[in-house]
mmCIF file of C-alpha atoms in Angstrom:
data_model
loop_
_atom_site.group_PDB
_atom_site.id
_atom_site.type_symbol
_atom_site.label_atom_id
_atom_site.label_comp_id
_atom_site.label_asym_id
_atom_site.label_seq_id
_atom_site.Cartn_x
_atom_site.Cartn_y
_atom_site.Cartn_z
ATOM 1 C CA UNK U 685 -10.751 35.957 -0.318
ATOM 2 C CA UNK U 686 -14.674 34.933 0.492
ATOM 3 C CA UNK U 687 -15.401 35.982 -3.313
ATOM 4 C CA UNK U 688 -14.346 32.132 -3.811
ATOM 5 C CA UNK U 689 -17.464 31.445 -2.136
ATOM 6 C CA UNK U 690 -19.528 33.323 -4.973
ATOM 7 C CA UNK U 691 -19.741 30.982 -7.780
ATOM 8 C CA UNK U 692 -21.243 28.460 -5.070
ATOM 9 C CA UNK U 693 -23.564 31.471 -4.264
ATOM 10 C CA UNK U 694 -24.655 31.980 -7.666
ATOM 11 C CA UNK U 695 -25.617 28.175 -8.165
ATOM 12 C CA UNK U 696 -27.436 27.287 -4.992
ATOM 13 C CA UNK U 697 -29.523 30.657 -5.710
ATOM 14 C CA UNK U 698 -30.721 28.733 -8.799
ATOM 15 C CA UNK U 699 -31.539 25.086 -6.938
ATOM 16 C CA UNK U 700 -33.206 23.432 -4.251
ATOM 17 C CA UNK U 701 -31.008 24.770 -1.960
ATOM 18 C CA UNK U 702 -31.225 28.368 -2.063
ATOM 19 C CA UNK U 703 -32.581 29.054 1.662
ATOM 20 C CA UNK U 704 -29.107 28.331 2.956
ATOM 21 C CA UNK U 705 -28.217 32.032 1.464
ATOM 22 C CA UNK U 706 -30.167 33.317 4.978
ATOM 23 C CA UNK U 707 -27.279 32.244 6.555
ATOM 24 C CA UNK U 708 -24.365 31.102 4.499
ATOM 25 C CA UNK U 709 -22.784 33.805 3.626
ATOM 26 C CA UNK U 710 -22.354 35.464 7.035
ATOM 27 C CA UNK U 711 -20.957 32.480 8.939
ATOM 28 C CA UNK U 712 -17.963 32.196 5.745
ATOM 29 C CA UNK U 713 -17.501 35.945 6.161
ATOM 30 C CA UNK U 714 -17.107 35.738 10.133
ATOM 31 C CA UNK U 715 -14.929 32.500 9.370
ATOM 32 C CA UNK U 716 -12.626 34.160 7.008
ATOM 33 C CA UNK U 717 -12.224 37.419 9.193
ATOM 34 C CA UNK U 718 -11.566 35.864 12.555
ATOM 35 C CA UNK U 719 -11.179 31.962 12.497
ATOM 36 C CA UNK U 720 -8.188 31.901 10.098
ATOM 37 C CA UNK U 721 -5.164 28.946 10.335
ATOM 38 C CA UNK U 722 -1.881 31.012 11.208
ATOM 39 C CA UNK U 723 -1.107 28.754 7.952
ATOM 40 C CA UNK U 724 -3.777 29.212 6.144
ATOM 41 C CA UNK U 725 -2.586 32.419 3.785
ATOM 42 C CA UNK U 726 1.177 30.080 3.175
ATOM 43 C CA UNK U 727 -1.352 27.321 1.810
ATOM 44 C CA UNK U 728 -3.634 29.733 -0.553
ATOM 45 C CA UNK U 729 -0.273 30.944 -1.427
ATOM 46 C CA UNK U 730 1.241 28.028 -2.699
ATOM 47 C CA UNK U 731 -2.078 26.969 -4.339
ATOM 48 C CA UNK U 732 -1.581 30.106 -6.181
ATOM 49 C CA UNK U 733 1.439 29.053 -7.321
ATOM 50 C CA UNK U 734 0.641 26.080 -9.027
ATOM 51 C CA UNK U 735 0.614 26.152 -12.521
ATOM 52 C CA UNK U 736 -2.241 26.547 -14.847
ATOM 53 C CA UNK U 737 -2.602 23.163 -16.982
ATOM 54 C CA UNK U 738 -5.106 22.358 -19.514
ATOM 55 C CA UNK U 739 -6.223 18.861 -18.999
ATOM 56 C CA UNK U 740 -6.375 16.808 -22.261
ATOM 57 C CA UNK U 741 -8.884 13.949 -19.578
ATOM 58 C CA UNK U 742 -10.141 13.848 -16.224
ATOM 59 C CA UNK U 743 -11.184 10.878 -15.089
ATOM 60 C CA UNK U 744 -13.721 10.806 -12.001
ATOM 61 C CA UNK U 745 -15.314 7.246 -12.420
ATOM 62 C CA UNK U 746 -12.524 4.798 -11.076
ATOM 63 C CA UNK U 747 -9.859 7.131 -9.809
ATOM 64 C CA UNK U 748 -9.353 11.119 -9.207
ATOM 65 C CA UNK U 749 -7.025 11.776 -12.096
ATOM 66 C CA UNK U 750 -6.365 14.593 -14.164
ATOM 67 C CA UNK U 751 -4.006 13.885 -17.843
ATOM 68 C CA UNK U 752 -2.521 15.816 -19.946
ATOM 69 C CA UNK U 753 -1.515 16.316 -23.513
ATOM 70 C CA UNK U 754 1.604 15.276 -22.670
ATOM 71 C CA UNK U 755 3.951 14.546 -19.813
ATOM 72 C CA UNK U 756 5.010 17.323 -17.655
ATOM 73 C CA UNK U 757 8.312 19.013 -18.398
ATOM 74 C CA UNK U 758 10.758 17.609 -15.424
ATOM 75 C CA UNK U 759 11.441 21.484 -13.849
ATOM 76 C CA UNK U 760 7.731 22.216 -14.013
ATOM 77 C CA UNK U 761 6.763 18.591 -12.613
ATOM 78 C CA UNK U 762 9.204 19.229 -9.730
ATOM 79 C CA UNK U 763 7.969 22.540 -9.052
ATOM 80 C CA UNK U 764 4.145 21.293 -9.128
ATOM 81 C CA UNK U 765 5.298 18.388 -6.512
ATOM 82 C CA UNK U 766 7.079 21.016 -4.597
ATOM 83 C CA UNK U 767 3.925 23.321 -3.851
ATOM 84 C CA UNK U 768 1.619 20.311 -3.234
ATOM 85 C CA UNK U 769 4.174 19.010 -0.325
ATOM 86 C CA UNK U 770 3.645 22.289 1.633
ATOM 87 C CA UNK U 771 -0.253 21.182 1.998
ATOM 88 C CA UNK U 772 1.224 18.073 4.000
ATOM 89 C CA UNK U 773 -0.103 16.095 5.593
ATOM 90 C CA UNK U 774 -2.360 14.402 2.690
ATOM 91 C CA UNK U 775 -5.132 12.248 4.985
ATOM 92 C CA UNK U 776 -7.152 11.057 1.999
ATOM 93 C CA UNK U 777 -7.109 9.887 -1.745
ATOM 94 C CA UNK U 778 -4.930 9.239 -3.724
ATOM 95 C CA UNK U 779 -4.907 11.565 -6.415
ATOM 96 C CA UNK U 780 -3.106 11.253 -9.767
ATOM 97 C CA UNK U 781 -2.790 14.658 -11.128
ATOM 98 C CA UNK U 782 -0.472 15.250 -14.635
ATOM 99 C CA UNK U 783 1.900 12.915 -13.715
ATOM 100 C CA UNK U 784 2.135 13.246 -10.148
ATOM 101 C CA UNK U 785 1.074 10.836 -7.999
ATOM 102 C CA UNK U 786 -0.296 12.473 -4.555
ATOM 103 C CA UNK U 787 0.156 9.283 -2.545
ATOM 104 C CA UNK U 788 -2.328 9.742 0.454
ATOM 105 C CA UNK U 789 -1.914 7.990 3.812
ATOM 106 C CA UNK U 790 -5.683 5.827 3.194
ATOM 107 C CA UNK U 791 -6.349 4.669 0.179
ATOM 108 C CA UNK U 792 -10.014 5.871 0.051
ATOM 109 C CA UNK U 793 -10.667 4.289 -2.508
ATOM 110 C CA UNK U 794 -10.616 0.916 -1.005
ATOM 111 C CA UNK U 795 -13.697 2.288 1.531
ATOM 112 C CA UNK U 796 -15.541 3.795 -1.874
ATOM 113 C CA UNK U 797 -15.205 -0.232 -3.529
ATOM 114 C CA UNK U 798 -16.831 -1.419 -0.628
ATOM 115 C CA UNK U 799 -19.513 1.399 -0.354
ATOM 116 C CA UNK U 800 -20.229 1.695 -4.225
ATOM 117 C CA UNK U 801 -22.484 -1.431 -4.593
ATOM 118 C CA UNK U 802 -25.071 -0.683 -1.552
ATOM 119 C CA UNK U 803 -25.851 2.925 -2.721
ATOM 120 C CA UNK U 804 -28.806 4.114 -4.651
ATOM 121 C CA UNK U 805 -27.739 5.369 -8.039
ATOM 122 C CA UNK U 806 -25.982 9.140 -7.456
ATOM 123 C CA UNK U 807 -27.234 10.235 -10.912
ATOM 124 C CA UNK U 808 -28.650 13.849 -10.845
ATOM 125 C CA UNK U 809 -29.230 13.581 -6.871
ATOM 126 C CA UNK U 810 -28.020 16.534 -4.927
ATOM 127 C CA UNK U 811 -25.103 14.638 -2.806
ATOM 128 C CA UNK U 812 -23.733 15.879 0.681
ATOM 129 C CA UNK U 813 -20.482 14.496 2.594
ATOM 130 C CA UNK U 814 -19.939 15.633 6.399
ATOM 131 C CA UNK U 815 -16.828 15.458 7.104
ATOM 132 C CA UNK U 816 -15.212 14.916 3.955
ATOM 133 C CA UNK U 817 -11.520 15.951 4.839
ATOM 134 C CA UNK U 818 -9.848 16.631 1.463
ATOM 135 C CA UNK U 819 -12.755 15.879 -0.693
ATOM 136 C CA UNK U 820 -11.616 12.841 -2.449
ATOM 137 C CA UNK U 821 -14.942 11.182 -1.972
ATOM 138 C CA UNK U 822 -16.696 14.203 -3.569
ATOM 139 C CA UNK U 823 -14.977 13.523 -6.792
ATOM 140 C CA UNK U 824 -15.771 10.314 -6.917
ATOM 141 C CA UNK U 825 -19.431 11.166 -5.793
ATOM 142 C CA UNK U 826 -19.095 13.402 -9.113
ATOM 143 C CA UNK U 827 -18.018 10.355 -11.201
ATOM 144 C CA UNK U 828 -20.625 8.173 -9.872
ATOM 145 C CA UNK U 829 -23.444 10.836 -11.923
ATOM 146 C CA UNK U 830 -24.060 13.605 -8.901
ATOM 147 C CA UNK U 831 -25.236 15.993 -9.895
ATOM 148 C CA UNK U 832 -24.622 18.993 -7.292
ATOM 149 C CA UNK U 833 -22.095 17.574 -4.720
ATOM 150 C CA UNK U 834 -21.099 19.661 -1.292
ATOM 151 C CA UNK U 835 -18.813 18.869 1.842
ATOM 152 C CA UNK U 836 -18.357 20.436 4.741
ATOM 153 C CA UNK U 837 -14.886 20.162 6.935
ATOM 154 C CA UNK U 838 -14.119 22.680 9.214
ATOM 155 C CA UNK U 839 -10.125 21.747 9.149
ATOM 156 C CA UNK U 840 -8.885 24.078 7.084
ATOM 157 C CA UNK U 841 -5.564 22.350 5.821
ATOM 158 C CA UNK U 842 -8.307 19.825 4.378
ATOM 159 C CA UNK U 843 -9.981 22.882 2.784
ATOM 160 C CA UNK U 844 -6.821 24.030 0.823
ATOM 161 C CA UNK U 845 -5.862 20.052 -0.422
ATOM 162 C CA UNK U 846 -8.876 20.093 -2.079
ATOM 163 C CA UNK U 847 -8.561 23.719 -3.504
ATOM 164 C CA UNK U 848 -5.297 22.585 -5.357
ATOM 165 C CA UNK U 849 -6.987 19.826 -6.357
ATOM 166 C CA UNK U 850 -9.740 21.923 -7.884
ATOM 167 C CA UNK U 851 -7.251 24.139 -9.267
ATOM 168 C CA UNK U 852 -6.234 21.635 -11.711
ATOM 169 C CA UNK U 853 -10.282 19.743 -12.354
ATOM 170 C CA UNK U 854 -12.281 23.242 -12.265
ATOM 171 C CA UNK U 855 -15.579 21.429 -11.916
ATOM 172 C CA UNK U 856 -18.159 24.230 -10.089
ATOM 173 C CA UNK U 857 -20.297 21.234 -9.341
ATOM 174 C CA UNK U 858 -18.037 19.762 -6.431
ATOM 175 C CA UNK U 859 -17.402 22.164 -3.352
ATOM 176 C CA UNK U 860 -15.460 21.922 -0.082
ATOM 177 C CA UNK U 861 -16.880 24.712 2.115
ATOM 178 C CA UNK U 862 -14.741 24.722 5.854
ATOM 179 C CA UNK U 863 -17.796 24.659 8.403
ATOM 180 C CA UNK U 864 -18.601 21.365 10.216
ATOM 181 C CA UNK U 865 -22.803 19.953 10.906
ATOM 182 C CA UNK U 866 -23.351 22.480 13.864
ATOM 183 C CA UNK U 867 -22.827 25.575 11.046
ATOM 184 C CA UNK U 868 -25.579 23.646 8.822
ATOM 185 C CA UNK U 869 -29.389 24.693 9.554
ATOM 186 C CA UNK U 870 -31.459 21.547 8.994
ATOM 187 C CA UNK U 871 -31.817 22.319 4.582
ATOM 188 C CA UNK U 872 -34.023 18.859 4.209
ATOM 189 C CA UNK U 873 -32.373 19.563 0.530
ATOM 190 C CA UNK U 874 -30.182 17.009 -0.464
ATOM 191 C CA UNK U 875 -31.293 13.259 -2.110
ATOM 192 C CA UNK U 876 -28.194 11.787 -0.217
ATOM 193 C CA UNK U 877 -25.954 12.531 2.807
ATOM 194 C CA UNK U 878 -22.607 10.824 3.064
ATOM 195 C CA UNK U 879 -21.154 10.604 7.168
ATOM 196 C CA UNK U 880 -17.519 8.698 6.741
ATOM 197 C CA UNK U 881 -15.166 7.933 9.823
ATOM 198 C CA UNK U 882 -17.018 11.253 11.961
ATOM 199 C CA UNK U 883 -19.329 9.479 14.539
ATOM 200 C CA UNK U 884 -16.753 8.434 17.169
ATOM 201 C CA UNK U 885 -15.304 11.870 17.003
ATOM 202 C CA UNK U 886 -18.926 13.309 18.342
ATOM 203 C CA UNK U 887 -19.379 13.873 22.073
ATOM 204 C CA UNK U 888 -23.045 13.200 21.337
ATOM 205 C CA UNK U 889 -24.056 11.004 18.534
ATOM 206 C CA UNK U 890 -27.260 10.989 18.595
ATOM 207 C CA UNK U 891 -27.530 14.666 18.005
ATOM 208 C CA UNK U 892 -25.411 13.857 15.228
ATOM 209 C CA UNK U 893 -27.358 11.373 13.182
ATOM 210 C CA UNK U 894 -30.426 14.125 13.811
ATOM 211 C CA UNK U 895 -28.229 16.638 12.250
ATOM 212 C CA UNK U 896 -27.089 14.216 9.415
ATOM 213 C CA UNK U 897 -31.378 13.258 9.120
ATOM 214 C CA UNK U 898 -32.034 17.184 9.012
ATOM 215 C CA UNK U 899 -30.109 17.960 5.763
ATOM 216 C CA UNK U 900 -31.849 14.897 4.086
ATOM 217 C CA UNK U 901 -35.109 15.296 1.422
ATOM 218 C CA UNK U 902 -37.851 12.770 3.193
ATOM 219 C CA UNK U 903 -36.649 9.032 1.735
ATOM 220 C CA UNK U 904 -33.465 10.586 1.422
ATOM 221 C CA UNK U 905 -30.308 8.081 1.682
ATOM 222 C CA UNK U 906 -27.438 8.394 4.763
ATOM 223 C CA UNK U 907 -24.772 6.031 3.957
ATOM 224 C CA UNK U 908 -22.732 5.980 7.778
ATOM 225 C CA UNK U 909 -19.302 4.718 7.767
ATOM 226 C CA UNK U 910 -17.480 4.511 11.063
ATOM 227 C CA UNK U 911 -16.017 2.613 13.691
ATOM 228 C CA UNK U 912 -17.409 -0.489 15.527
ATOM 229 C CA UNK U 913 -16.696 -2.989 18.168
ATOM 230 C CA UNK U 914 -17.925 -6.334 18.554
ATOM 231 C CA UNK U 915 -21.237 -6.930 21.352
ATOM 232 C CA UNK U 916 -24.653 -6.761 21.645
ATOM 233 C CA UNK U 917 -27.439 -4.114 21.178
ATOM 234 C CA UNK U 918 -25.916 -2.517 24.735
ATOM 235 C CA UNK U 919 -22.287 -2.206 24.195
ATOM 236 C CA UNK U 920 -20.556 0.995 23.584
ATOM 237 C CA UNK U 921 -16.736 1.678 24.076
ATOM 238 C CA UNK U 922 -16.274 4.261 25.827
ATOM 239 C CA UNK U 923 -12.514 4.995 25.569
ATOM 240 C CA UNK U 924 -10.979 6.284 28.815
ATOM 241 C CA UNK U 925 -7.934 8.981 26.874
ATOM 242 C CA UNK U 926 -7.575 7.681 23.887
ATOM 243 C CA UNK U 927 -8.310 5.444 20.978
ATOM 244 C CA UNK U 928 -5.521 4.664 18.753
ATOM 245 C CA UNK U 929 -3.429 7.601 19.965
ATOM 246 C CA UNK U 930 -6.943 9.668 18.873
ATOM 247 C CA UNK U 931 -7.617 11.959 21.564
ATOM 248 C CA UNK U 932 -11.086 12.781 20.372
ATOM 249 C CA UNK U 933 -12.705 9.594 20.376
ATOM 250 C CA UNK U 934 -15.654 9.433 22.447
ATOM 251 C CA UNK U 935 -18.618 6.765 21.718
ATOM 252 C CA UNK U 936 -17.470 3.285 19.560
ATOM 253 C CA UNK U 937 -20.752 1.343 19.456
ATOM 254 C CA UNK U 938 -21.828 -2.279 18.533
ATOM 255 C CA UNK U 939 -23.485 -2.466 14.822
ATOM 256 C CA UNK U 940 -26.635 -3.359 17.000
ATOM 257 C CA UNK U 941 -26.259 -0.337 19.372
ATOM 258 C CA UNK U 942 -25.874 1.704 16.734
ATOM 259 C CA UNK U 943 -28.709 0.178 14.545
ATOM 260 C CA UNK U 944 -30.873 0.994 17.238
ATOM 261 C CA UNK U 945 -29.252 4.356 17.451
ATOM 262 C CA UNK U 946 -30.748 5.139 13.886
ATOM 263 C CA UNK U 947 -34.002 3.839 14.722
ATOM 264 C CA UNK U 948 -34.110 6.133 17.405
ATOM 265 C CA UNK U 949 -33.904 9.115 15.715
ATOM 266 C CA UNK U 950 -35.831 8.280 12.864
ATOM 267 C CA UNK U 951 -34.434 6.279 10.206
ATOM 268 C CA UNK U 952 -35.790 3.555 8.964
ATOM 269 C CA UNK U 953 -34.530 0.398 6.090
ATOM 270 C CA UNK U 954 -31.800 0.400 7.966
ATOM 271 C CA UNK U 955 -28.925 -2.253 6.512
ATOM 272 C CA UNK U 956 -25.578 -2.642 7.668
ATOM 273 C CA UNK U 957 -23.718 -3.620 4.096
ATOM 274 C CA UNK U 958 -20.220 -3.981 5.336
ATOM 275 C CA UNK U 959 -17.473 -4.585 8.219
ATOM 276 C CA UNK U 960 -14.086 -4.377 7.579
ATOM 277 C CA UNK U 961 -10.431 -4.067 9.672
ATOM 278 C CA UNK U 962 -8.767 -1.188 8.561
ATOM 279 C CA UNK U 963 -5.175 -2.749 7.242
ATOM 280 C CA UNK U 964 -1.591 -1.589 6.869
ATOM 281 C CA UNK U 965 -2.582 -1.439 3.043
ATOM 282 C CA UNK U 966 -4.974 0.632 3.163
ATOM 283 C CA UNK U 967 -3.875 3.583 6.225
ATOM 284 C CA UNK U 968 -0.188 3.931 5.693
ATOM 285 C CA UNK U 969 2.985 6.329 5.646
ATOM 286 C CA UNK U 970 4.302 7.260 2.741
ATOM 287 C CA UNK U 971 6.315 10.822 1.716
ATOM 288 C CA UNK U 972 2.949 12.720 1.526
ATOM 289 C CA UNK U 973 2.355 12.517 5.120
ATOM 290 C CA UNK U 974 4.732 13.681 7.805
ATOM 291 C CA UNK U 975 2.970 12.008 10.886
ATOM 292 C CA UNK U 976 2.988 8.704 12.458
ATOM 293 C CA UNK U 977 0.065 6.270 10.801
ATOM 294 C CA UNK U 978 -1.608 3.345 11.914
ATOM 295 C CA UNK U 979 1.286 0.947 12.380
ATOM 296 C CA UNK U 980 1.924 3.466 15.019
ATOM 297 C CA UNK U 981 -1.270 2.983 16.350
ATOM 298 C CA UNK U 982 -1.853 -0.972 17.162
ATOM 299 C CA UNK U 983 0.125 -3.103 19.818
ATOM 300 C CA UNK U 984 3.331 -4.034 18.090
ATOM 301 C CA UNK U 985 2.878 -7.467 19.521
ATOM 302 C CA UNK U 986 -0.607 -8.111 18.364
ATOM 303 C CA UNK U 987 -2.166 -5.852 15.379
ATOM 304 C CA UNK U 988 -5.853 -6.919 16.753
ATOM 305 C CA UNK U 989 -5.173 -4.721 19.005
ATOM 306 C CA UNK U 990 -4.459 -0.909 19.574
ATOM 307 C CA UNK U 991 -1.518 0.800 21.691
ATOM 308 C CA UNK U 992 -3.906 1.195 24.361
ATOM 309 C CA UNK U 993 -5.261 -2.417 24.120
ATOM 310 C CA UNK U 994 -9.016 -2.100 23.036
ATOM 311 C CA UNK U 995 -9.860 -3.734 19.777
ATOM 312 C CA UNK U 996 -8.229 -2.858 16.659
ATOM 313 C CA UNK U 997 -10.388 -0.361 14.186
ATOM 314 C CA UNK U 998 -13.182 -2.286 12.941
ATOM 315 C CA UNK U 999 -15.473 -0.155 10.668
ATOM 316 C CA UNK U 1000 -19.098 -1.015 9.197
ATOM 317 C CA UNK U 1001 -20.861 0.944 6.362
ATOM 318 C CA UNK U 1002 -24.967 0.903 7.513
ATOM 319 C CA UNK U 1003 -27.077 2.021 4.559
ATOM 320 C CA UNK U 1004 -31.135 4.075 5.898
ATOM 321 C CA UNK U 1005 -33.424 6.692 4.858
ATOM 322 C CA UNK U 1006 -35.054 9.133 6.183
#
């Protein structure tokens, strides 16, 4: 099964990012022989089973949406759904794929609106995403002109969602591979590095952002998206179980502690270009998802609020270069 790794191979030997072959293919041959999801051969399976469509459009600037000729036959549409539903849950997108309508639980494209007019122009850059869960931001990346666009997730569910997504686009430019920042050497290689909702979930964040700096060309771009409380330049929430029934949350900062965060390790034009309070439109349940969502998450008596009782999720987008 790693010889779905060798068409990404085969490109990155031909571009600015071939040194990562010292190391790349070993660490997805030791993942796919001993860190395996007990799930993970039920998921390829079903992705397996999708059917082959020829798309008549795909559409990456606005949306993530595949069309075809025609409408789907109801049998085949029903058996398409089916397969998809066994990747639940579906975390991010939506998608709109020959008919179907993969309703996500965020609308991600709400966070790429308010990202989209702060960025330097993707066209031809080389474009990375840590943490990119299903990889609906690396289509979109693709739309917006990238030219060569890779994320890494470790989860592997997240890894599958976007297989079956690629199943149906087949675009050898865009590529999920399931390894998180600590698997990355630092490549200095790509024009812009994408780092959306993964801070908080760091134990040490400013190791982070020098990992994030590391895989950036010098004057390279970071766009940062992630959670933020209100204070000063010294304020950092430092949750004492968890954060919105998140177990893994360890460091919220201020925008000014984490402005000076940046500075510390090296950035510099540093702008924060947007804060926003996650809403009940845009992180939701719906039939995709099998899990509780953020309703579930904030003080049913006051929604500024989580269950625990620390602010409700406020995020910021900050904008730097290396």
């Amino acid at each position: 099964m790693t010889d779905i790794f060798n068409g990404f191979y085969a490109q990155i030997a031909q571009n600015q990012l071939s040194h990562w072959l010292e190391s790349l293919p070993k660490q997805l041959n030791d993942w796919h022989s001993s860190n395996l999801h007990g799930e993970y051969k039920l998921w390829m399976k079903n992705i397996d089973l999708l059917p082959s469509l020829t798309p008549a459009k795909i559409n990456l600037s606005d949306r993530v949406e595949v069309l075809g000729t025609e409408a789907l036959p109801e049998g085949l549409k029903k058996k398409t759904i089916h397969h998809l539903m066994q990747l639940k849950p579906w975390r991010k997108g939506p998608y709109h794929i020959h008919d179907i309508h993969v309703d996500t639980e965020w609308r991600s494209d709400f966070k790429w609106q308010r990202l989209a007019p702060y960025i330097s122009d993707l066209t031809d850059r080389f474009v990375l995403d840590v943490g990119c869960g299903s990889g609906y931001h690396l289509w979109r990346m693709k739309g917006a002109g990238a030219k060569f666009v890779v994320g890494i997730d470790p989860t592997q569910l997240f890894f599958a969602q976007f297989m079956a997504v690629q199943h149906f686009i087949q675009d050898p430019s865009v590529n999920l591979l399931p390894l998180g920042i600590d698997d990355l050497p630092p490549l200095k290689s790509f024009d812009t590095v994408f780092s959306m909702g993964v801070l908080y979930h760091r134990k040490s964040p400013i190791d982070f952002l020098q990992q994030l700096k590391a895989q950036l060309v010098k004057g390279g771009e970071l766009i940062l998206e992630t959670l933020i409380i209100e204070g000063d330049e010294n304020t950092v929430l430092v949750p004492d179980d968890r954060y919105a029934k998140m177990r893994n949350v360890w460091f919220i900062p201020s925008a000014k502690a984490l402005e000076g965060w940046l500075k510390k390790v090296g950035f510099s034009n540093i702008r924060l270009v947007n804060i926003d309070q996650t809403t009940l439109d845009e992180q939701r349940k719906t039939d995709w998802i099998d899990t509780e969502s953020l309703e579930d998450f904030l003080d049913p008596n006051d929604p500024n609020k989580t269950i625990e009782g620390y602010p409700a999720p406020l995020r910021a987008i900050f904008v730097a270069n290396a």
